[in-house]
mmCIF file with all atom_site columns, C-alpha atoms in Angstrom:
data_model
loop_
_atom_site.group_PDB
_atom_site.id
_atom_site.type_symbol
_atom_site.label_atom_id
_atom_site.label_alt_id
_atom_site.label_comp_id
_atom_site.label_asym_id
_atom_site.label_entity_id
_atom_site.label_seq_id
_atom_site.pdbx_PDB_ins_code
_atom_site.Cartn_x
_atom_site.Cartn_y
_atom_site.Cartn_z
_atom_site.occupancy
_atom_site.B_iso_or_equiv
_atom_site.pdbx_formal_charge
_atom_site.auth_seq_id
_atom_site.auth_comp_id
_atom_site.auth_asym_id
_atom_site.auth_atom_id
_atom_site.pdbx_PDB_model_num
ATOM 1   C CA . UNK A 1 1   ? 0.000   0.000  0.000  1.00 41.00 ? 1   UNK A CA 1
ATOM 2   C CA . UNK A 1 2   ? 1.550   3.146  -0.743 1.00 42.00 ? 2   UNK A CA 1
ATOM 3   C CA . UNK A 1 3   ? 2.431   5.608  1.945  1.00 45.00 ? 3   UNK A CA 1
ATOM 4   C CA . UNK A 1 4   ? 1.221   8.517  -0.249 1.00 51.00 ? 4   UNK A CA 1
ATOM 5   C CA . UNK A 1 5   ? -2.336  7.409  -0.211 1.00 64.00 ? 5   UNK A CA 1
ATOM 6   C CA . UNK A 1 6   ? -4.704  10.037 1.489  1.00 78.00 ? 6   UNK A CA 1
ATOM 7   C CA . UNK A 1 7   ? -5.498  9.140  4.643  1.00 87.00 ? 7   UNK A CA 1
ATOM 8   C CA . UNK A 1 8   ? -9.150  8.600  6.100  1.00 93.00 ? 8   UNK A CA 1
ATOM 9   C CA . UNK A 1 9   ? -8.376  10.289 9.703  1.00 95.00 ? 9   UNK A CA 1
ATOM 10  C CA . UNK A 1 10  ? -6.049  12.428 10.538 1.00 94.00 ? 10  UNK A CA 1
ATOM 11  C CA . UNK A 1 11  ? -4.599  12.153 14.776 1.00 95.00 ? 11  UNK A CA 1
ATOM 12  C CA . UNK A 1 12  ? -2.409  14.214 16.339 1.00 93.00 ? 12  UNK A CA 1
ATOM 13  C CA . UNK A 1 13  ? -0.683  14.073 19.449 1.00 93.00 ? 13  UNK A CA 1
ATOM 14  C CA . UNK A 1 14  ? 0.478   17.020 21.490 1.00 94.00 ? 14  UNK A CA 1
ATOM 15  C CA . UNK A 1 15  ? 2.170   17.322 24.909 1.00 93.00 ? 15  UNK A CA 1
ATOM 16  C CA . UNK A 1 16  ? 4.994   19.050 26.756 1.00 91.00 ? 16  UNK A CA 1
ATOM 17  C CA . UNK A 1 17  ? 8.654   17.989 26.046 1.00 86.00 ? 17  UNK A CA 1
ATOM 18  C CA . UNK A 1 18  ? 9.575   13.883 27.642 1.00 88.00 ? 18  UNK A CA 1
ATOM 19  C CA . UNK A 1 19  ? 5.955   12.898 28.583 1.00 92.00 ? 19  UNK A CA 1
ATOM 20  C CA . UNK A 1 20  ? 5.939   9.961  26.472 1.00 91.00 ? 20  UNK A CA 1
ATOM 21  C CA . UNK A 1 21  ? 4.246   10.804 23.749 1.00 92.00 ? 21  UNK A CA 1
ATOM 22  C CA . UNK A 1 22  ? 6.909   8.884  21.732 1.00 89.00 ? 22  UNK A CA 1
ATOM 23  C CA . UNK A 1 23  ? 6.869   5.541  23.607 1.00 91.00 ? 23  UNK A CA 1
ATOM 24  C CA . UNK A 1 24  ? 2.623   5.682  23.410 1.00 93.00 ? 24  UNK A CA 1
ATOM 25  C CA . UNK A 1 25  ? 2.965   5.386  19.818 1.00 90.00 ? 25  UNK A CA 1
ATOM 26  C CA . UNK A 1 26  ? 5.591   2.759  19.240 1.00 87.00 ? 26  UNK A CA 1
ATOM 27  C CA . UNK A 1 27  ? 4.306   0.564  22.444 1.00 91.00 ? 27  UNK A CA 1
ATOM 28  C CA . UNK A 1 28  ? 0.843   0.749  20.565 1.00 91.00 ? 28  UNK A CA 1
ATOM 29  C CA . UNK A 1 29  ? 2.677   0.240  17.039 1.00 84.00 ? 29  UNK A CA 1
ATOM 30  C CA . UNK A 1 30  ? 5.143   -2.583 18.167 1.00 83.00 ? 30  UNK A CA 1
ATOM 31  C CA . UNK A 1 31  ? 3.666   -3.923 21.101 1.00 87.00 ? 31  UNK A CA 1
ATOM 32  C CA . UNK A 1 32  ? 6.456   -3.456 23.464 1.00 81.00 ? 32  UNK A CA 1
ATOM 33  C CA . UNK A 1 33  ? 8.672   -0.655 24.762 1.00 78.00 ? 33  UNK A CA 1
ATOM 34  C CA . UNK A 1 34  ? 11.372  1.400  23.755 1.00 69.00 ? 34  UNK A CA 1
ATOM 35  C CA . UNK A 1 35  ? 13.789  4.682  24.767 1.00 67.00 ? 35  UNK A CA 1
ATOM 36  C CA . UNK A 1 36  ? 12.809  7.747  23.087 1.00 59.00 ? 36  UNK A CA 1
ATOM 37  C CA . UNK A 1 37  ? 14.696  10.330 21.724 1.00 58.00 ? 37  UNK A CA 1
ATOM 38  C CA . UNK A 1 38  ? 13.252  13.382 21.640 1.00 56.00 ? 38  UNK A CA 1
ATOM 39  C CA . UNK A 1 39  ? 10.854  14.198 18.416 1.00 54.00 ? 39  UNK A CA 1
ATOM 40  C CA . UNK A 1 40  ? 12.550  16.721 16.425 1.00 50.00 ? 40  UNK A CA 1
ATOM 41  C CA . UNK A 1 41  ? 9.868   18.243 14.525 1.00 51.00 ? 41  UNK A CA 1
ATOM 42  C CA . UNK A 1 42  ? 6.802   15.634 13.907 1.00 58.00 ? 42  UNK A CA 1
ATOM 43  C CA . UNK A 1 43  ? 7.500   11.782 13.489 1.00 69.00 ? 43  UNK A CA 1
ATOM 44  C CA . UNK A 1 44  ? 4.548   10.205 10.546 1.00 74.00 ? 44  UNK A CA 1
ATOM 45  C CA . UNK A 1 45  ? 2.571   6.933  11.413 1.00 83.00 ? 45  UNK A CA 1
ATOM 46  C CA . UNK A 1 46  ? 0.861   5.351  9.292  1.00 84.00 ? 46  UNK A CA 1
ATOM 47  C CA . UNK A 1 47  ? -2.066  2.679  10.956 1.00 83.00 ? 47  UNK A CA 1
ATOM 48  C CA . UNK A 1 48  ? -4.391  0.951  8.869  1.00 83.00 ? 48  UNK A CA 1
ATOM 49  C CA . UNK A 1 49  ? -7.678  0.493  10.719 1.00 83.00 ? 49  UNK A CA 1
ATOM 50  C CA . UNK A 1 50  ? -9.976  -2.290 8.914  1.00 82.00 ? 50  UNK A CA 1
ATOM 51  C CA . UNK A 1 51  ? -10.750 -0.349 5.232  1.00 87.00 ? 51  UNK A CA 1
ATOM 52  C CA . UNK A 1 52  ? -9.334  3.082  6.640  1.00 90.00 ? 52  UNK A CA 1
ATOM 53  C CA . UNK A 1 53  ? -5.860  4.672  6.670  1.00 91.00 ? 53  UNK A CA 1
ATOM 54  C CA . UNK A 1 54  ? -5.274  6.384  9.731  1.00 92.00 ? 54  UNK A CA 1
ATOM 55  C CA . UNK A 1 55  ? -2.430  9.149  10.143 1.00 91.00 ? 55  UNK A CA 1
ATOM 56  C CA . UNK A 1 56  ? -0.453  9.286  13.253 1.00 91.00 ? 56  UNK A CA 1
ATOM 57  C CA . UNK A 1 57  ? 1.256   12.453 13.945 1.00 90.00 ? 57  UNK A CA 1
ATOM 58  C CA . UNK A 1 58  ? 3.965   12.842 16.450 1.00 88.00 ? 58  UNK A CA 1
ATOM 59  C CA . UNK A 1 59  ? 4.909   16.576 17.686 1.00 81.00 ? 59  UNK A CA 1
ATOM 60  C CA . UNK A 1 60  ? 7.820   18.100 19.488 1.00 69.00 ? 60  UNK A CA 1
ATOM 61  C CA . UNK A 1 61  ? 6.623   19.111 22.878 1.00 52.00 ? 61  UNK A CA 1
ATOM 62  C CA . UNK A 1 62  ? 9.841   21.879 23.041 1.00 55.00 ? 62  UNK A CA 1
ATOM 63  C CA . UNK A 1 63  ? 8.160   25.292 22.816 1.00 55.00 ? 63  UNK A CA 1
ATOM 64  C CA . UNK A 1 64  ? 10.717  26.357 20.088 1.00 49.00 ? 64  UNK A CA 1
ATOM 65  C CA . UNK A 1 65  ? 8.509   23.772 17.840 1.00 48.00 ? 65  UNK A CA 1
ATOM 66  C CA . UNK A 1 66  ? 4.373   25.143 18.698 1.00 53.00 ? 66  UNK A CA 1
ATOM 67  C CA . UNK A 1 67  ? 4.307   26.835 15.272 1.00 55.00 ? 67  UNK A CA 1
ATOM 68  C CA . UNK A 1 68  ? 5.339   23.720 13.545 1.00 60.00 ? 68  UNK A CA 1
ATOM 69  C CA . UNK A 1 69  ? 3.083   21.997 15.681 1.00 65.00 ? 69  UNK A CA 1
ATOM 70  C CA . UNK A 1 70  ? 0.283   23.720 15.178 1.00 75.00 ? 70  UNK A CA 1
ATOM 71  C CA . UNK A 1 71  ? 0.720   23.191 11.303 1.00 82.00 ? 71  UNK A CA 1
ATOM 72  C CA . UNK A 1 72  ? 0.449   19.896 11.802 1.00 83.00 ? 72  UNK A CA 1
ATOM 73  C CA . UNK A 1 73  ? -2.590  20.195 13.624 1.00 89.00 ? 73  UNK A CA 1
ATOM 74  C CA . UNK A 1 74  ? -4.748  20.991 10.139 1.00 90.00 ? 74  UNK A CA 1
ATOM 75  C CA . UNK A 1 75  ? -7.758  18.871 9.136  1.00 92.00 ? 75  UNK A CA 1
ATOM 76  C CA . UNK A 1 76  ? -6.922  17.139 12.322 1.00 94.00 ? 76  UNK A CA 1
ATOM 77  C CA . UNK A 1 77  ? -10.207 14.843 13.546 1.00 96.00 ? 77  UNK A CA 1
ATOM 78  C CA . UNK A 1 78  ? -8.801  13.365 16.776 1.00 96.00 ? 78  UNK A CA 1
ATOM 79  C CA . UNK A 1 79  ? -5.963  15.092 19.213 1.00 97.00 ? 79  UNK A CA 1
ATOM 80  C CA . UNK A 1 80  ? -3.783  12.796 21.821 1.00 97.00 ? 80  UNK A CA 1
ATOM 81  C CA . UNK A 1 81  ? -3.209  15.310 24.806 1.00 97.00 ? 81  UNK A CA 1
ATOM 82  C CA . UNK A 1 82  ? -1.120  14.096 26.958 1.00 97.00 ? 82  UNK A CA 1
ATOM 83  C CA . UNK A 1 83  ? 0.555   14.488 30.233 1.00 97.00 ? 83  UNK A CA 1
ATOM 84  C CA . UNK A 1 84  ? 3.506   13.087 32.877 1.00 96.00 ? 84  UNK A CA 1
ATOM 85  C CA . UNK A 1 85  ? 1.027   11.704 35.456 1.00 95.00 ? 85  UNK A CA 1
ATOM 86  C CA . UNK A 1 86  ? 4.333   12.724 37.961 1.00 93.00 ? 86  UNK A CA 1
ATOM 87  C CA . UNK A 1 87  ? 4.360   16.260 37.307 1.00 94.00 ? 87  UNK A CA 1
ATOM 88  C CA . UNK A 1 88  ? 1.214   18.562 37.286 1.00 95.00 ? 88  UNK A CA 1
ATOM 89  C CA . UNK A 1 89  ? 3.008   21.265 35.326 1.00 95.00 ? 89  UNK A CA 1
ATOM 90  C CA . UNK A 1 90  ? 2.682   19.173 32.321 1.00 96.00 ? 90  UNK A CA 1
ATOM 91  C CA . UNK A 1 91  ? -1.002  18.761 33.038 1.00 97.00 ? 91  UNK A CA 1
ATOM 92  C CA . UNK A 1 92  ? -1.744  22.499 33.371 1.00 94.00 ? 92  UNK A CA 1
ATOM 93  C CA . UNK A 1 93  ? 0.132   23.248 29.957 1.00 93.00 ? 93  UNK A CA 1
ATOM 94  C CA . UNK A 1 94  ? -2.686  21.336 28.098 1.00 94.00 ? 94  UNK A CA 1
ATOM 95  C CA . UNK A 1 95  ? -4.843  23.733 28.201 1.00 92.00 ? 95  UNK A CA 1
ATOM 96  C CA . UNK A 1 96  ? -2.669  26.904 28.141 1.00 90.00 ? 96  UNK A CA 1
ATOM 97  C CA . UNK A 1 97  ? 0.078   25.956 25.617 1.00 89.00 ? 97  UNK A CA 1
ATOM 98  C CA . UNK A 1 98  ? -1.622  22.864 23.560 1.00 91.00 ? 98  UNK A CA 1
ATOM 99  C CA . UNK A 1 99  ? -5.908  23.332 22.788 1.00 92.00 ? 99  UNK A CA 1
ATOM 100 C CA . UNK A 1 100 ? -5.010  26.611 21.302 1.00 91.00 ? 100 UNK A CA 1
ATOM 101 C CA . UNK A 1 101 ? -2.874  24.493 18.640 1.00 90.00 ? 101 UNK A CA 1
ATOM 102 C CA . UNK A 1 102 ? -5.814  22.582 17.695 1.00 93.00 ? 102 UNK A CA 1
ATOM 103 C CA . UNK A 1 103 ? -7.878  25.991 16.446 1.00 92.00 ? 103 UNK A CA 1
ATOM 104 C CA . UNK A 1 104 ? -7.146  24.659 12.985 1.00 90.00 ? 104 UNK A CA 1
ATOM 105 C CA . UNK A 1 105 ? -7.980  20.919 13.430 1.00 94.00 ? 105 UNK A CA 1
ATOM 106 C CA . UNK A 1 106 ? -11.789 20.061 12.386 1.00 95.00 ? 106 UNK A CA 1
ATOM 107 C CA . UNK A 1 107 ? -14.376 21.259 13.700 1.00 94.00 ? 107 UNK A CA 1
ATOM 108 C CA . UNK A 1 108 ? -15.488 17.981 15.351 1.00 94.00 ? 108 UNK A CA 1
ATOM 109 C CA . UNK A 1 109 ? -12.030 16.955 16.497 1.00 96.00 ? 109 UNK A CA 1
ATOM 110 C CA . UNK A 1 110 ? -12.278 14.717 19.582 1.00 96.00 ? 110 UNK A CA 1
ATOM 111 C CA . UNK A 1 111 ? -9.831  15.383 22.501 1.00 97.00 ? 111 UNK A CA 1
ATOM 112 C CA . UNK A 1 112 ? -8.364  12.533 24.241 1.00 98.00 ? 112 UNK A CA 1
ATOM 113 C CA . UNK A 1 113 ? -6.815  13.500 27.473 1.00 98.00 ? 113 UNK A CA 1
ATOM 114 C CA . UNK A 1 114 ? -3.756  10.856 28.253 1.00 98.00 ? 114 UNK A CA 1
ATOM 115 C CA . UNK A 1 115 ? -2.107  10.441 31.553 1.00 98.00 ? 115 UNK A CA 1
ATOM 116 C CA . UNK A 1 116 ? 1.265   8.366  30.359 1.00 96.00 ? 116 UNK A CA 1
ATOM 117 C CA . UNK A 1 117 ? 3.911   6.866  32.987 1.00 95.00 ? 117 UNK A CA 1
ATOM 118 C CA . UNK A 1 118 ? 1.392   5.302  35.357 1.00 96.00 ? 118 UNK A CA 1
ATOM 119 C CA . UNK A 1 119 ? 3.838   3.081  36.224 1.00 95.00 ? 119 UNK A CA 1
ATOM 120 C CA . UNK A 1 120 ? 5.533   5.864  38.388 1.00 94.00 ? 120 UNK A CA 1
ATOM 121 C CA . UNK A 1 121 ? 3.201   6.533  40.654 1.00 92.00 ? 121 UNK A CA 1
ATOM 122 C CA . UNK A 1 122 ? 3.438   5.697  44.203 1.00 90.00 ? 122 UNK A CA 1
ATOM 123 C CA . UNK A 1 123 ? 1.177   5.245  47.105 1.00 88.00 ? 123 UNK A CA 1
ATOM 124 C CA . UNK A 1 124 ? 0.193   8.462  48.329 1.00 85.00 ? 124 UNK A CA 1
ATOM 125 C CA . UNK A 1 125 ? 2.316   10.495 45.405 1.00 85.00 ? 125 UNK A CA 1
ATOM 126 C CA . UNK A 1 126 ? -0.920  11.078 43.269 1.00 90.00 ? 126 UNK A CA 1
ATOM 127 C CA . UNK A 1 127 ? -1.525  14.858 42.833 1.00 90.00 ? 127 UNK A CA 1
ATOM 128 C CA . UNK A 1 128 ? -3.801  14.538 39.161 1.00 94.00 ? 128 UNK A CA 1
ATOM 129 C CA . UNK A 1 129 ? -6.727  12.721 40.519 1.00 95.00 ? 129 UNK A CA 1
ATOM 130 C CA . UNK A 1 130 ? -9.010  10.498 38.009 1.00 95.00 ? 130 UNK A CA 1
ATOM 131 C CA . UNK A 1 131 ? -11.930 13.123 37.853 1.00 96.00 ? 131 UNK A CA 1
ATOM 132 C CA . UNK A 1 132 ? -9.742  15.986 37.236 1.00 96.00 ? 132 UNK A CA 1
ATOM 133 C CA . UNK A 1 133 ? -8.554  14.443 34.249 1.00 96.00 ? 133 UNK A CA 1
ATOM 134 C CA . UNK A 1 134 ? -12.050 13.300 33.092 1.00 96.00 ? 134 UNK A CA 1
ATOM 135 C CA . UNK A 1 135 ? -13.708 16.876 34.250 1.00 96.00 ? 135 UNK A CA 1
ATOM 136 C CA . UNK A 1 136 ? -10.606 18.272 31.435 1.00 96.00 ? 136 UNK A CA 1
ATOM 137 C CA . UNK A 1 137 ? -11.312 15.839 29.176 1.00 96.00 ? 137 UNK A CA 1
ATOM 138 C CA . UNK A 1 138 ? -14.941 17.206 29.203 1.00 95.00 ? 138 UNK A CA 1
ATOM 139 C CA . UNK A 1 139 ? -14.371 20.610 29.034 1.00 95.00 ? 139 UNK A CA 1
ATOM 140 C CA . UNK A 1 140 ? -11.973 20.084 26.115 1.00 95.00 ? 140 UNK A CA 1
ATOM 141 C CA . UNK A 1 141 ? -15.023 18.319 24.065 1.00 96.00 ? 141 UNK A CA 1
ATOM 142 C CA . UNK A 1 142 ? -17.702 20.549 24.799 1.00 94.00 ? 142 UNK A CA 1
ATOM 143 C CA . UNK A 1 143 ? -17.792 21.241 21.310 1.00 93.00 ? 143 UNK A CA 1
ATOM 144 C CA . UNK A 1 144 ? -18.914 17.953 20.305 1.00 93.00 ? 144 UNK A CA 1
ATOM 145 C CA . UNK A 1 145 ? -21.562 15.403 21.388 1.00 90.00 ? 145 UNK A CA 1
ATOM 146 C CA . UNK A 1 146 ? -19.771 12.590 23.090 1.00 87.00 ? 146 UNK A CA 1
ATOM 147 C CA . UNK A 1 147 ? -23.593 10.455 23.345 1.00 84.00 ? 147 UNK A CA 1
ATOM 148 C CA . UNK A 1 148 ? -22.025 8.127  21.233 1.00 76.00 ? 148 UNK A CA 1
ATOM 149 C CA . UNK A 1 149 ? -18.883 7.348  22.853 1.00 82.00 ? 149 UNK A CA 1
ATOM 150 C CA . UNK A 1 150 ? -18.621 4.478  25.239 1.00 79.00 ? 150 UNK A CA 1
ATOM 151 C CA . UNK A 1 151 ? -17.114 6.914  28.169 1.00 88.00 ? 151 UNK A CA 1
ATOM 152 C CA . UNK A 1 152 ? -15.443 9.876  29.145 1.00 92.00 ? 152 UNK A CA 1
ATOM 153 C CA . UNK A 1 153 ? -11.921 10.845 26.282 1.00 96.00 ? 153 UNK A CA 1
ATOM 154 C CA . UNK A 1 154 ? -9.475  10.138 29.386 1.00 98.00 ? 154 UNK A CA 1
ATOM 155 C CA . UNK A 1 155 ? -7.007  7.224  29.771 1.00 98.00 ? 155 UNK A CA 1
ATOM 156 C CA . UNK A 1 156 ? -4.332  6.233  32.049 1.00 98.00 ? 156 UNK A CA 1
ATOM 157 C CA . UNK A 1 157 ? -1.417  4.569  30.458 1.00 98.00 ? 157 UNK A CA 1
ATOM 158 C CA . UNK A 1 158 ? 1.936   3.292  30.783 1.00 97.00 ? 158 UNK A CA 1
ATOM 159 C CA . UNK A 1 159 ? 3.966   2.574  27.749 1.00 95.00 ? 159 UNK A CA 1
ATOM 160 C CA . UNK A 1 160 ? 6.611   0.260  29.675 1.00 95.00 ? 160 UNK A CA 1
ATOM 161 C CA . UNK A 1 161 ? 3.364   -1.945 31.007 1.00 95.00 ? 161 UNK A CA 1
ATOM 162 C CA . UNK A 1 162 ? 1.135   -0.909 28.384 1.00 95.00 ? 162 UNK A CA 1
ATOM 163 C CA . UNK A 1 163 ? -1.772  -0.314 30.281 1.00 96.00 ? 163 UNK A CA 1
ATOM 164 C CA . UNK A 1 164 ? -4.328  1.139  28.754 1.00 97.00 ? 164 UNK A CA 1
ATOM 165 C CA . UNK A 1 165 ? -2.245  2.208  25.726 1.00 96.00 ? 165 UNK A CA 1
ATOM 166 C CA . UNK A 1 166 ? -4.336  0.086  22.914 1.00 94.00 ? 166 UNK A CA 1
ATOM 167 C CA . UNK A 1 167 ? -7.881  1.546  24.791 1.00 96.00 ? 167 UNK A CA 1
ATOM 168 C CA . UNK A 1 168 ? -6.704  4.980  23.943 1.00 96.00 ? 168 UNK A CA 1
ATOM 169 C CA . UNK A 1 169 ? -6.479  4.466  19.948 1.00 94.00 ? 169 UNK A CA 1
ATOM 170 C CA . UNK A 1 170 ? -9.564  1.685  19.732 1.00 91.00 ? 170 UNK A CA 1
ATOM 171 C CA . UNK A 1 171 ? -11.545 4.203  21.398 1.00 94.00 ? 171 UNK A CA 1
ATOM 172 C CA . UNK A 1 172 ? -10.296 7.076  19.055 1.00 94.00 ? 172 UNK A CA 1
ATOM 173 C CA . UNK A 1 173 ? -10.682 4.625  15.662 1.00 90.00 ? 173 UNK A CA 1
ATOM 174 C CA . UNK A 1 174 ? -14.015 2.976  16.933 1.00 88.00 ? 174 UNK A CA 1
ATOM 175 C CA . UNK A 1 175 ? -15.185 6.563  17.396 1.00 91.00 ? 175 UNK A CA 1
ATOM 176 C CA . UNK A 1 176 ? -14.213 8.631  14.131 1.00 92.00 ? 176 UNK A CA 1
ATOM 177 C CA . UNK A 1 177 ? -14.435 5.461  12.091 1.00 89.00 ? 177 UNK A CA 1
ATOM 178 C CA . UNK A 1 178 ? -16.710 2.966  13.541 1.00 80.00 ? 178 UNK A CA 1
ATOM 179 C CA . UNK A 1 179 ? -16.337 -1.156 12.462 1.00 71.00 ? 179 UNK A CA 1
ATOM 180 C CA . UNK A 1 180 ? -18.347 -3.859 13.000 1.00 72.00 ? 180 UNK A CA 1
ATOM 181 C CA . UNK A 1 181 ? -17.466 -6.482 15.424 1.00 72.00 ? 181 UNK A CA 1
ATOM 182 C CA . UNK A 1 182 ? -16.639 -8.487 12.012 1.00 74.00 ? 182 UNK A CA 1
ATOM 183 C CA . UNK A 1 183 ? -14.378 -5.985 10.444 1.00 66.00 ? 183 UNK A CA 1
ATOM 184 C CA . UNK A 1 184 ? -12.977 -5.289 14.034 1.00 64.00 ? 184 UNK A CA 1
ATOM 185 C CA . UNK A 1 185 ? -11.327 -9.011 14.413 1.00 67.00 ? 185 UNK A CA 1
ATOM 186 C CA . UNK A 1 186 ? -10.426 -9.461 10.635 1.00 68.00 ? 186 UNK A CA 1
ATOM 187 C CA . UNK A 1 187 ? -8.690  -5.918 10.442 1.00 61.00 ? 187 UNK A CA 1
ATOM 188 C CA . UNK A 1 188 ? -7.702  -4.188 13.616 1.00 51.00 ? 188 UNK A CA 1
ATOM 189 C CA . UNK A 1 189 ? -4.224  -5.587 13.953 1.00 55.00 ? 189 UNK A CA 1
ATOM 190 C CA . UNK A 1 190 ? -3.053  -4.719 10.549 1.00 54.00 ? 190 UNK A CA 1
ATOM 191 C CA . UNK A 1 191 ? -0.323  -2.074 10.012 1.00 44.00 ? 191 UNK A CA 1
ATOM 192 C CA . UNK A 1 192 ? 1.769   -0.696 6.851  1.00 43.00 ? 192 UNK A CA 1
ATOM 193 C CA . UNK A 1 193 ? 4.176   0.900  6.427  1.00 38.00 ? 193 UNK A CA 1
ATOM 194 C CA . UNK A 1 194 ? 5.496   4.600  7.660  1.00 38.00 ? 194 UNK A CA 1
ATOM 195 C CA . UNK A 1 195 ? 6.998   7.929  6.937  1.00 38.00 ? 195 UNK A CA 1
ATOM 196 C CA . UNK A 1 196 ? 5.326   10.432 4.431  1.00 40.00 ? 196 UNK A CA 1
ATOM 197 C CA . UNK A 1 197 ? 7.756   10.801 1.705  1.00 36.00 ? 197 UNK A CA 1
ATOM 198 C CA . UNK A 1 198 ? 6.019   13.856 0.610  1.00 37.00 ? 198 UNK A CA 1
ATOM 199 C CA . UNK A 1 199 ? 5.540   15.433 3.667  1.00 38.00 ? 199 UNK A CA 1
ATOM 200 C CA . UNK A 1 200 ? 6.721   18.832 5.281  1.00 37.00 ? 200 UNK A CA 1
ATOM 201 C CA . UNK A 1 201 ? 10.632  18.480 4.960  1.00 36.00 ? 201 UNK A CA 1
ATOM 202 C CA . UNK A 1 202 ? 11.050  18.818 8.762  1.00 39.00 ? 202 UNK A CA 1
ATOM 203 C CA . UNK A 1 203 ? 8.912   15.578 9.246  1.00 44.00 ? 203 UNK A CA 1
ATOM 204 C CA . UNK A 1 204 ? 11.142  13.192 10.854 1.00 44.00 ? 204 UNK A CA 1
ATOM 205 C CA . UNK A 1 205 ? 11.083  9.228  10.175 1.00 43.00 ? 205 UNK A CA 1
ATOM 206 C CA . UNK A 1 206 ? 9.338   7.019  13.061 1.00 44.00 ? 206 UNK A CA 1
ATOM 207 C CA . UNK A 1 207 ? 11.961  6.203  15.612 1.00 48.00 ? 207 UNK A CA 1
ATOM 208 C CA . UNK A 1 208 ? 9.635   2.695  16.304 1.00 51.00 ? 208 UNK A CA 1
ATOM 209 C CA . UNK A 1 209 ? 11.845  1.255  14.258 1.00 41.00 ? 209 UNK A CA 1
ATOM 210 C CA . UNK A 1 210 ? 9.198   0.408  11.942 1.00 39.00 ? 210 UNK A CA 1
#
């Protein structure tokens, strides 16, 4: 299948500099998990869900890059926000730094709010509670009717265990392109290949060694 074929939904994923957003993608892609270095730019996915191709863009949390980032956010119908579950400040830049971004994304762009690096936490360390990320992830969708969705756009995950890593993109693919539960066991699992040959310039290859 050729990488240059328009894709069928657009996703973007935004977040402050090291919160994973990186090692979500290739423990989601590959299945297991991997170092990151830091995106320069925007890394390209490319997921096929059942008939659809799905686009998977990857953006530099450093501030240097919000311009670039927020190019990348056009046509955009689903947005990966995520934040370090260990530090708060990475939380509170979601909606100050990275929903302004998304201004030229679709109209009907879901918002998936994504704690990463569960793992980390420790009894009695929690300081982002459950319902404050769900009571974001409602305010950042109020744009949209969410009746169909199976629950609230929040997840907590942890690329090194994977928890709750594939939840996050079946709920964003079930939503924007539905499948029957036919279509959903012959299809779900395929991939192809990566890396938008005729893409922005500054586009860097995936780093999931795919």
């Amino acid at each position: 299948m050729s990488s240059k074929k328009k894709a069928d939904l657009k996703v973007i994923i935004l977040g402050d500099y090291n919160v994973g957003k990186t090692s979500l993608i290739c423990r989601y892609i590959e299945g297991k998990f991997k170092q990151q270095e830091p995106t320069i730019g925007a890394a390209f996915f490319l997921k096929q869900w059942g008939p659809y191709n799905v686009a998977v863009w990857d953006t530099a949390g450093d501030e240097k890059y919000v311009g670039l980032s927020r190019f990348y956010c056009r046509s955009a119908g689903a947005a990966i926000l995520a934040y370090d579950i260990t530090e708060p400040k990475t939380f509170e830049s979601l909606w100050a730094r990275f929903t302004p971004m998304l201004v030229d994304a679709n109209e009907d762009c879901i918002r998936i709010v994504v704690a990463t690096k569960s793992d980390l936490l420790q009894p009695g360390s929690r300081e982002i509670t459950i319902e404050e990320g769900k009571k974001l992830a409602r305010e950042m969708n109020e744009h949209i009717d969410l009746s169909k969705a199976p629950f609230e756009p929040f997840f907590e995950t942890s690329s090194r265990t994977g928890e709750g890593v594939k939840e996050v993109f079946d709920y964003i693919f079930q939503y924007c392109l539905p499948l029957s539960a036919e279509q959903k066991q012959r299809h779900q699992h395929e991939v192809v290949d990566l890396t938008d040959d005729s893409g922005v310039k500054r586009a860097q290859k995936s780093k999931c060694g795919c």
